[in-house]
CSV table of C-alpha atoms and ligand atoms in Angstrom, one decimal:
chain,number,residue,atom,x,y,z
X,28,UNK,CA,-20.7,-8.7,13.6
X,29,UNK,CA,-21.7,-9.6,10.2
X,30,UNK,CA,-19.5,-12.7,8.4
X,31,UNK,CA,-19.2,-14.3,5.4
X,32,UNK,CA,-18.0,-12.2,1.7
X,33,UNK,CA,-17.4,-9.1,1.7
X,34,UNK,CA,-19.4,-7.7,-1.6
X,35,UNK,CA,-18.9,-3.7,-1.3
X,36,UNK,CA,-15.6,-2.1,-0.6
X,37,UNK,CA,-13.7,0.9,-0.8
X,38,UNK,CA,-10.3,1.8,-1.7
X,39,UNK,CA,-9.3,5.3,-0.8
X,40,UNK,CA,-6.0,6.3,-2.6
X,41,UNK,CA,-5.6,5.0,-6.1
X,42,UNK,CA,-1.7,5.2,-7.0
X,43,UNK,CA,0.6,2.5,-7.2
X,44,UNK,CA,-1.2,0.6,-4.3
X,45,UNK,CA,-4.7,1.5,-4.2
X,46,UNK,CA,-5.1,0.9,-8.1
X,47,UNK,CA,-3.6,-3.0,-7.9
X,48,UNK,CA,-5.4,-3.4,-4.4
X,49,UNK,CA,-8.7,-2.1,-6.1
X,50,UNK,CA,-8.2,-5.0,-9.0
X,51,UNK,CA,-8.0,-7.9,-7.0
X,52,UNK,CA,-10.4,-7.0,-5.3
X,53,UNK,CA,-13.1,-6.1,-7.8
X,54,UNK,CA,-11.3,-10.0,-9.7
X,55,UNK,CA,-12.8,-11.4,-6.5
X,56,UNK,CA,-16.4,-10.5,-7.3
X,57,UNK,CA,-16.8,-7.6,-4.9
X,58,UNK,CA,-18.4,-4.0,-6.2
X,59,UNK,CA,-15.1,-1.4,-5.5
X,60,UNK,CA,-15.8,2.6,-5.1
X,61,UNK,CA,-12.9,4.1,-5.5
X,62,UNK,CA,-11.8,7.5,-3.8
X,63,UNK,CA,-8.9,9.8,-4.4
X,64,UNK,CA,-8.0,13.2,-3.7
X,65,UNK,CA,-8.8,15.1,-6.9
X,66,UNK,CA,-10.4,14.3,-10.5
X,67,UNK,CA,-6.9,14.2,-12.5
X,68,UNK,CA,-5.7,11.5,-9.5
X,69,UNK,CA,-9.1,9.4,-10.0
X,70,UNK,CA,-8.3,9.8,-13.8
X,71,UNK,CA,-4.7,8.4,-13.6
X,72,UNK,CA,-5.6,6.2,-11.1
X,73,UNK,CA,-8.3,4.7,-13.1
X,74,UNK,CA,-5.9,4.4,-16.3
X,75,UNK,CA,-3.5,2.5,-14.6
X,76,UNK,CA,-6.3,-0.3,-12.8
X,77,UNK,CA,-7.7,-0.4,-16.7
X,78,UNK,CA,-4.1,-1.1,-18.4
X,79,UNK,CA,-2.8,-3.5,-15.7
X,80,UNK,CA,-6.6,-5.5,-16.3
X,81,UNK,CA,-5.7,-4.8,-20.0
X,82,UNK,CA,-2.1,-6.5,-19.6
X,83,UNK,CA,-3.4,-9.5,-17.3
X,84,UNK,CA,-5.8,-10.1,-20.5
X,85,UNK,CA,-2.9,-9.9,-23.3
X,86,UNK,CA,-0.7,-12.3,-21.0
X,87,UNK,CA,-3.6,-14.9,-20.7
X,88,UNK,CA,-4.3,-14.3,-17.3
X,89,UNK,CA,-7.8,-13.4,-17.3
X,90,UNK,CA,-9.8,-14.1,-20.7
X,91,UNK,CA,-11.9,-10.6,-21.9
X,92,UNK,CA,-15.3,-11.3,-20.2
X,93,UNK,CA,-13.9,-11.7,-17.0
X,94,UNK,CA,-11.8,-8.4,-17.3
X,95,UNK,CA,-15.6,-6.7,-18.9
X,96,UNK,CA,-17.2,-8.0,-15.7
X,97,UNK,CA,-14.0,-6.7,-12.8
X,98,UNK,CA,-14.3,-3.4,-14.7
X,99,UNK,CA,-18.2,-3.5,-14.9
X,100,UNK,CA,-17.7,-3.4,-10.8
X,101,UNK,CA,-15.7,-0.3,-10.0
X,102,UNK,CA,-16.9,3.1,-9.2
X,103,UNK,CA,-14.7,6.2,-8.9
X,104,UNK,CA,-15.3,9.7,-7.0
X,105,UNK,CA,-13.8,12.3,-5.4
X,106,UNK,CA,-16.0,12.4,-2.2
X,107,UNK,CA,-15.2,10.0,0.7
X,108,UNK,CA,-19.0,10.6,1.7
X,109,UNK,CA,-19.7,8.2,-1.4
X,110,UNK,CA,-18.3,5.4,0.5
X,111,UNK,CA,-21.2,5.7,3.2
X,112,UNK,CA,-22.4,2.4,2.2
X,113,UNK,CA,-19.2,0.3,2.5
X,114,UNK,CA,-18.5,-3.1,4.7
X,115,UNK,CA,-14.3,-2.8,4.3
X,116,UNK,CA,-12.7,0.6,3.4
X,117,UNK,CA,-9.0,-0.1,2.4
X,118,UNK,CA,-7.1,3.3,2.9
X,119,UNK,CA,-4.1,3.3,0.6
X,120,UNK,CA,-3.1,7.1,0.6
X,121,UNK,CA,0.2,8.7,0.8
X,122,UNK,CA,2.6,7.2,4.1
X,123,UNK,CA,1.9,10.1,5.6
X,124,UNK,CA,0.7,10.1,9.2
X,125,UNK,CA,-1.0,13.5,9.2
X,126,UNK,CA,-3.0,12.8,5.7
X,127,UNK,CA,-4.0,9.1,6.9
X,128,UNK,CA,-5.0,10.2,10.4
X,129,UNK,CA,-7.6,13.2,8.3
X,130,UNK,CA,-8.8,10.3,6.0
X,131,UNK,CA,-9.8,7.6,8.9
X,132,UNK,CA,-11.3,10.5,10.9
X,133,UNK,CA,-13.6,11.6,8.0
X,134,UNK,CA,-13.9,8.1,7.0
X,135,UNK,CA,-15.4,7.3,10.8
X,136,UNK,CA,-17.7,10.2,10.6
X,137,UNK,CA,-19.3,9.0,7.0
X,138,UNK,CA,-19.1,5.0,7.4
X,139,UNK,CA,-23.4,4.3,8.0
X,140,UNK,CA,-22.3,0.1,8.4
X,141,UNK,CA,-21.5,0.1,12.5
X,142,UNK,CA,-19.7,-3.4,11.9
X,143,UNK,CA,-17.7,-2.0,9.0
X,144,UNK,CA,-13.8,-2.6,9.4
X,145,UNK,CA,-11.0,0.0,8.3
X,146,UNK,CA,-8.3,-1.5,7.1
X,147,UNK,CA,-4.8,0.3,6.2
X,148,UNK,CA,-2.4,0.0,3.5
X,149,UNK,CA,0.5,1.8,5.7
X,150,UNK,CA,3.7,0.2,5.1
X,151,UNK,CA,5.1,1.2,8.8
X,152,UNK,CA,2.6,3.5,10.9
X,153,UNK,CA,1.7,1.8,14.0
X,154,UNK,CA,-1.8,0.4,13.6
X,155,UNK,CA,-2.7,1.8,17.4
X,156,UNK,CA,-2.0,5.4,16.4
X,157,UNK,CA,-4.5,5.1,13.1
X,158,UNK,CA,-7.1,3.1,15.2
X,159,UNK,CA,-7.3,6.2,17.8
X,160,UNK,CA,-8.0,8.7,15.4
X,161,UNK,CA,-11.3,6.9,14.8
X,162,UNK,CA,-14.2,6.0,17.5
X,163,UNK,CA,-13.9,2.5,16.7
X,164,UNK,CA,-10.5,1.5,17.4
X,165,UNK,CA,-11.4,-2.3,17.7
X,166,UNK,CA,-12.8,-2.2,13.7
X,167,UNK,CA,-9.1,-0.7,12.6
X,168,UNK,CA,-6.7,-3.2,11.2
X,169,UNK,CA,-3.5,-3.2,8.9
X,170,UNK,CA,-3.9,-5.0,6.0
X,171,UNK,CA,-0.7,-4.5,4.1
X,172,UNK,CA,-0.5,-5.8,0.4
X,173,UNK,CA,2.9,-5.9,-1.7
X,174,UNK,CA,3.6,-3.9,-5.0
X,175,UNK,CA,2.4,-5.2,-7.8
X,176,UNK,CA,-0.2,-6.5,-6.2
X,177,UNK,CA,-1.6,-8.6,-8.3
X,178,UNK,CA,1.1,-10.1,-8.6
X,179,UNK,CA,2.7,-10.7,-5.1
X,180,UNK,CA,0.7,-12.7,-3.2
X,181,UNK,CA,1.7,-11.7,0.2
X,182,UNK,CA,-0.4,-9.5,3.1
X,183,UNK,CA,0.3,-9.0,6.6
X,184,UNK,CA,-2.2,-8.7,8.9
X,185,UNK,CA,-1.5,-6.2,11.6
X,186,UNK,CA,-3.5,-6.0,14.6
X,187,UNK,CA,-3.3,-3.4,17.5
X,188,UNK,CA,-3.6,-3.6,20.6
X,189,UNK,CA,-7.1,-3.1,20.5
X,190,UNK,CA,-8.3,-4.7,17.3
X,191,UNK,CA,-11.2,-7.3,18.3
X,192,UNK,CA,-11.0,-11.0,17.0
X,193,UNK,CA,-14.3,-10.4,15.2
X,194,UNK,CA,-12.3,-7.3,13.3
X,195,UNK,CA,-9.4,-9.8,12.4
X,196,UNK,CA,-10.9,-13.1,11.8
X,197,UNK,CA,-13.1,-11.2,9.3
X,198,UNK,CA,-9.8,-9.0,7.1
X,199,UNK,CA,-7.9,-12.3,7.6
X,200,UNK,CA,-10.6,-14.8,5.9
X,201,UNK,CA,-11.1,-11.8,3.5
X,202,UNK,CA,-7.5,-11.6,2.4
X,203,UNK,CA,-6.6,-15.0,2.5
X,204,UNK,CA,-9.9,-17.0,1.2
X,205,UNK,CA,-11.7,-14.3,-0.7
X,206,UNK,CA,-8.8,-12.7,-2.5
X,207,UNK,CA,-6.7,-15.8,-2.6
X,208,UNK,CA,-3.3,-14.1,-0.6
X,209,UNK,CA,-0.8,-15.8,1.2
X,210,UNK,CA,-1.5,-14.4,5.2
X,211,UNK,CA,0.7,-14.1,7.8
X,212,UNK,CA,0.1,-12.0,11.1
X,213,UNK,CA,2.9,-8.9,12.3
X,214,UNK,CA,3.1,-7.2,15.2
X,215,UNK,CA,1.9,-3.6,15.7
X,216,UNK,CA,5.6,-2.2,15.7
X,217,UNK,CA,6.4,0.0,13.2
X,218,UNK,CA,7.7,-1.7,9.6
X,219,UNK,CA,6.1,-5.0,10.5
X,220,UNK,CA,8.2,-7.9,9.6
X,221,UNK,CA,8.7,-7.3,6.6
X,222,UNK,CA,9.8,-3.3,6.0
X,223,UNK,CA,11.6,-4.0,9.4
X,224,UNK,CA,14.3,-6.7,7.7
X,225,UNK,CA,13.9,-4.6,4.0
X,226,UNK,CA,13.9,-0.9,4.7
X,227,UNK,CA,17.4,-1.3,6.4
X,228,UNK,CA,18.8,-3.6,3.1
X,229,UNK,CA,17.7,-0.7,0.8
X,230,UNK,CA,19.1,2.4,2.8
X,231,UNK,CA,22.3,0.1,2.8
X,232,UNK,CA,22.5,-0.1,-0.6
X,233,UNK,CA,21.7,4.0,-1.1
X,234,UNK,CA,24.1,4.4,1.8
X,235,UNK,CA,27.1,2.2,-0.6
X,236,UNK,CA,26.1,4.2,-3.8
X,237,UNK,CA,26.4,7.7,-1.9
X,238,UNK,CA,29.9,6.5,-0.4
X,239,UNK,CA,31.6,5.7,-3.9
X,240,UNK,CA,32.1,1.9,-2.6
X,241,UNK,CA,29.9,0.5,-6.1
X,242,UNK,CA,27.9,1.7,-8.8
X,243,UNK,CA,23.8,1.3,-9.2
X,244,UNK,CA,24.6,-0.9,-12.0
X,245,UNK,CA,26.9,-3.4,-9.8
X,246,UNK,CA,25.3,-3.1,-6.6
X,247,UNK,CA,22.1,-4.1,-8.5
X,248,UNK,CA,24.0,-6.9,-10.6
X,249,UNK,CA,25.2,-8.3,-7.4
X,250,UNK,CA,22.3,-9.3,-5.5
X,251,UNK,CA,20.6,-10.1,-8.6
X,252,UNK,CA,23.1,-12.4,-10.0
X,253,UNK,CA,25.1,-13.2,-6.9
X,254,UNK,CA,22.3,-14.1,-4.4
X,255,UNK,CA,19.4,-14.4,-7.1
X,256,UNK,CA,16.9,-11.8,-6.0
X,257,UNK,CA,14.3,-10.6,-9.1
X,258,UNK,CA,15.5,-7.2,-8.5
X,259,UNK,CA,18.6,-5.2,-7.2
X,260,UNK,CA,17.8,-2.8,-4.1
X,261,UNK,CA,18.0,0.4,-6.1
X,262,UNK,CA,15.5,-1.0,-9.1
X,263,UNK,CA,13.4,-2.3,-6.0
X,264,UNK,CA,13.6,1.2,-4.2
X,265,UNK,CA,12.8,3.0,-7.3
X,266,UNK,CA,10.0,0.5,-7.9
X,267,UNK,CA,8.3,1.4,-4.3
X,268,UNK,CA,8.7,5.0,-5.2
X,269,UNK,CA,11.8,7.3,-3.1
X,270,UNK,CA,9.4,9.4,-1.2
X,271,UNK,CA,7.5,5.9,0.6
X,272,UNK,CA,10.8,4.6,0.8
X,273,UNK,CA,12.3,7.7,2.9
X,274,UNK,CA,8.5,7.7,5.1
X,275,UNK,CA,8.8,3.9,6.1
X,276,UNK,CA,12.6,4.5,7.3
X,277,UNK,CA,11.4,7.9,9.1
X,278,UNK,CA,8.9,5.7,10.9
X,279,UNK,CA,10.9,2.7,11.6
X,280,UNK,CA,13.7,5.4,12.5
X,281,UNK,CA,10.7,7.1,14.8
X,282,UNK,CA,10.4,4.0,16.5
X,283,UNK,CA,13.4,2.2,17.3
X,284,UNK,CA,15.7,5.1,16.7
X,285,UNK,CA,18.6,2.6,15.6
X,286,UNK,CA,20.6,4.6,13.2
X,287,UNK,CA,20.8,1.6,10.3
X,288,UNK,CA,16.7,2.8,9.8
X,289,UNK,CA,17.9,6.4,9.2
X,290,UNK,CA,17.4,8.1,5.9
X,291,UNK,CA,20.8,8.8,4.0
X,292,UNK,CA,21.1,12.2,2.9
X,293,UNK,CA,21.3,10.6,-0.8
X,294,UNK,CA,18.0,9.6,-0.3
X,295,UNK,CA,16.0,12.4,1.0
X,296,UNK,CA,18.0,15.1,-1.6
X,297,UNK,CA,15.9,13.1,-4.0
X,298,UNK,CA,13.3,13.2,-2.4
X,299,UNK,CA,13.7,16.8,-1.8
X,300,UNK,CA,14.4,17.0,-5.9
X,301,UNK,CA,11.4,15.5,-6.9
X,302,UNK,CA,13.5,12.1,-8.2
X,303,UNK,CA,11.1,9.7,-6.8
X,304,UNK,CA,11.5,6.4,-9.1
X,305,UNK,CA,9.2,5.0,-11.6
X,306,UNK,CA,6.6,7.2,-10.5
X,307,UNK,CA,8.3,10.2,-11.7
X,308,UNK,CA,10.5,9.1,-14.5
X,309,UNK,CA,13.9,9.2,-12.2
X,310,UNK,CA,15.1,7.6,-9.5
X,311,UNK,CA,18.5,5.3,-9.1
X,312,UNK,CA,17.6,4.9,-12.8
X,313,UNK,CA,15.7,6.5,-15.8
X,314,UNK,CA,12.3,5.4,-16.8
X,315,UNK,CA,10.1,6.2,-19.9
X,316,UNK,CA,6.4,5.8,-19.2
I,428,LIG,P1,1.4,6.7,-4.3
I,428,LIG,O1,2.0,8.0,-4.1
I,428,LIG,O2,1.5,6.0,-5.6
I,428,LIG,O3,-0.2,6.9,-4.1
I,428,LIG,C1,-0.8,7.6,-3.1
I,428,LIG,C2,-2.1,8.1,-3.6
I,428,LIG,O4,-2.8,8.7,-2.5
I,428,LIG,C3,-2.0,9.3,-4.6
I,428,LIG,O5,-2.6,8.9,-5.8
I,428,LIG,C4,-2.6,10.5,-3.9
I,428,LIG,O6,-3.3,11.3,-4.9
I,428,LIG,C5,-3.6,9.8,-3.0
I,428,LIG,N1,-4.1,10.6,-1.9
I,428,LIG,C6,-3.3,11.5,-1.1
I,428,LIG,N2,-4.1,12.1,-0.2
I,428,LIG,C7,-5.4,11.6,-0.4
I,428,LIG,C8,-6.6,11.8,0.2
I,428,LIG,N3,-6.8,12.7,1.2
I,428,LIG,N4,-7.7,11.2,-0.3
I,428,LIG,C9,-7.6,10.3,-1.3
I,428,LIG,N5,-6.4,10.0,-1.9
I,428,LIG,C10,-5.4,10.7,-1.5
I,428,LIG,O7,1.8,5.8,-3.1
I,428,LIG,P2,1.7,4.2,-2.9
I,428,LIG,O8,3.0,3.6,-3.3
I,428,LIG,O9,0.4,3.7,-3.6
I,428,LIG,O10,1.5,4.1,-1.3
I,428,LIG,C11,0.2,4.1,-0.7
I,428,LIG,C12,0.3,3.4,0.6
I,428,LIG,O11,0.7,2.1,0.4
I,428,LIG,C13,1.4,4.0,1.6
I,428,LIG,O12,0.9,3.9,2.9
I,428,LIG,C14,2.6,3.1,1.3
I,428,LIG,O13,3.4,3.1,2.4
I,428,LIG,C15,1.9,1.8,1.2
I,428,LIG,N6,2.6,0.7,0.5
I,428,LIG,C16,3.4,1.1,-0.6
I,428,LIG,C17,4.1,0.1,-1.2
I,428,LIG,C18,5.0,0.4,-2.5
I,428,LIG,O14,5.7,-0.5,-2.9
I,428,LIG,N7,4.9,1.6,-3.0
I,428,LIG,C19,4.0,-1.3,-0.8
I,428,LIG,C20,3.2,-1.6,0.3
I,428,LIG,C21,2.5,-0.6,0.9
């Protein structure tokens, strides 16, 4: 198995996630192809990678010839087959069991690069039920990065079963020394450590809204100014987008079936409605984009 940097990679998926997983990693030095399921979703995603490099150059954070050169290394197509050359293929679709498993199958049958790893985004799937979709189970690994990415500086490194050591040492000295994250390892159980101890905080705070107990606006206030969190649980669900939000509980749910990872009906009539957070404009809250 090949080691040292990892120089072409491709992100499949380019919404909230895949767009800030994308920029750090073409800020790392490697060439990025990105993939996504239609032209307007590559054209949105690509907007939103070249205003958040835009922003980190306003703010300081990167001077102009550095953000020339990260944007000098993407690529962007519609066709997965493009990424036939890549060493690490980061999927970061929709959590969506049905539309990941279709994108790791294709992605096994186009990969050329027999040492190449797969890495997921998912926020809750079980690694093990990914991996044996493709015919090389022990090359499939979670690698789950935190929204904005940029910004937040965790991943957790999620290995199944079935992952080899090669497979992890490699995503693990990728995340960690190449793209400068903070790593720690979770097990292959659905929600890792952390969606396991947040998911259920969230649908509490949906489940106290729905009952009339406290408004958005206090709930939010609370834990902001009572416990000092950055953000209330509704701002912070609305931030993750309703729709991921419902899919990690439904898996967590899936998995342990303990009834404080169940949706609330709040929660998926939203969903239903089309009232998925930021993404959409309206959550919890209104946004203007
Ligand atoms: P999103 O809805 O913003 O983006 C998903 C993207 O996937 C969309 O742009 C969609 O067009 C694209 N897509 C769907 N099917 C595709 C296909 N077949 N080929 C290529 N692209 C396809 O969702 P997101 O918030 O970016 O979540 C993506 C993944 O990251 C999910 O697994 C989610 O659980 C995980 N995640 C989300 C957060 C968060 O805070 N939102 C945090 C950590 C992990």
């Amino acid at each position: 198995m090949s080691t040292g940097q990892i120089e072409r990679v491709g992100v499949v998926g380019c919404g909230l996630m895949g767009s800030g997983i994308a920029e750090v990693v073409a800020r790392s030095g490697a060439d990025v192809m990105v993939c996504e399921a239609s032209e307007d979703a590559l054209q949105s995603g690509r907007d939103r990678i070249e205003r958040s490099i835009g922003r980190a150059v306003t703010s300081g954070k990167i001077d102009p010839l550095d953000a020339k050169l990260t944007l000098s290394r993407f690529e962007f197509t519609p066709h997965l087959e493009d990424l036939a050359d890549r060493q690490l293929v980061i999927e970061a679709v929709v959590e969506d069991e049905e539309v990941k498993t279709a994108v790791l199958r294709q992605l096994d049958q186009v990969v050329d690069d027999p040492t190449a790893i797969f890495a997921t985004n998912t926020s809750s799937i079980p690694i093990m039920k990914l991996a044996m979709t493709t015919r090389r189970p022990e090359q499939v690994i979670g690698l789950h990065f935190f929204n904005p990415v940029p910004v937040l500086p965790l991943v957790e490194i999620i290995t199944s079963l079935l992952t080899s050591t090669e497979t992890s040492d490699r995503a693990s000295s990728f995340a960690s020394d190449q793209l400068g994250k903070t790593v720690i390892t979770s097990p292959d159980r659905a929600g890792f450590v952390v969606n396991a101890l947040l998911i259920p905080y969230l649908l509490s705070a949906v489940r106290m809204l729905e009952s009339g107990f406290a408004s958005a606006e206090h709930i939010d206030t609370a834990m902001v100014e009572g416990c000092a969190h950055p953000m209330g649980p509704l701002h912070l669900a609305d931030l993750i987008g309703l729709d991921t939000t419902q899919a990690v509980a439904n898996s967590l749910y899936e998995e342990f079936k303990e009834p404080l990872y169940s949706p609330p009906p709040l929660l998926s009539r939203m969903v239903e409605g089309g009232l998925l957070g930021r993404k959409s404009g309206q959550g919890f809250y209104t946004y203007s984009h």
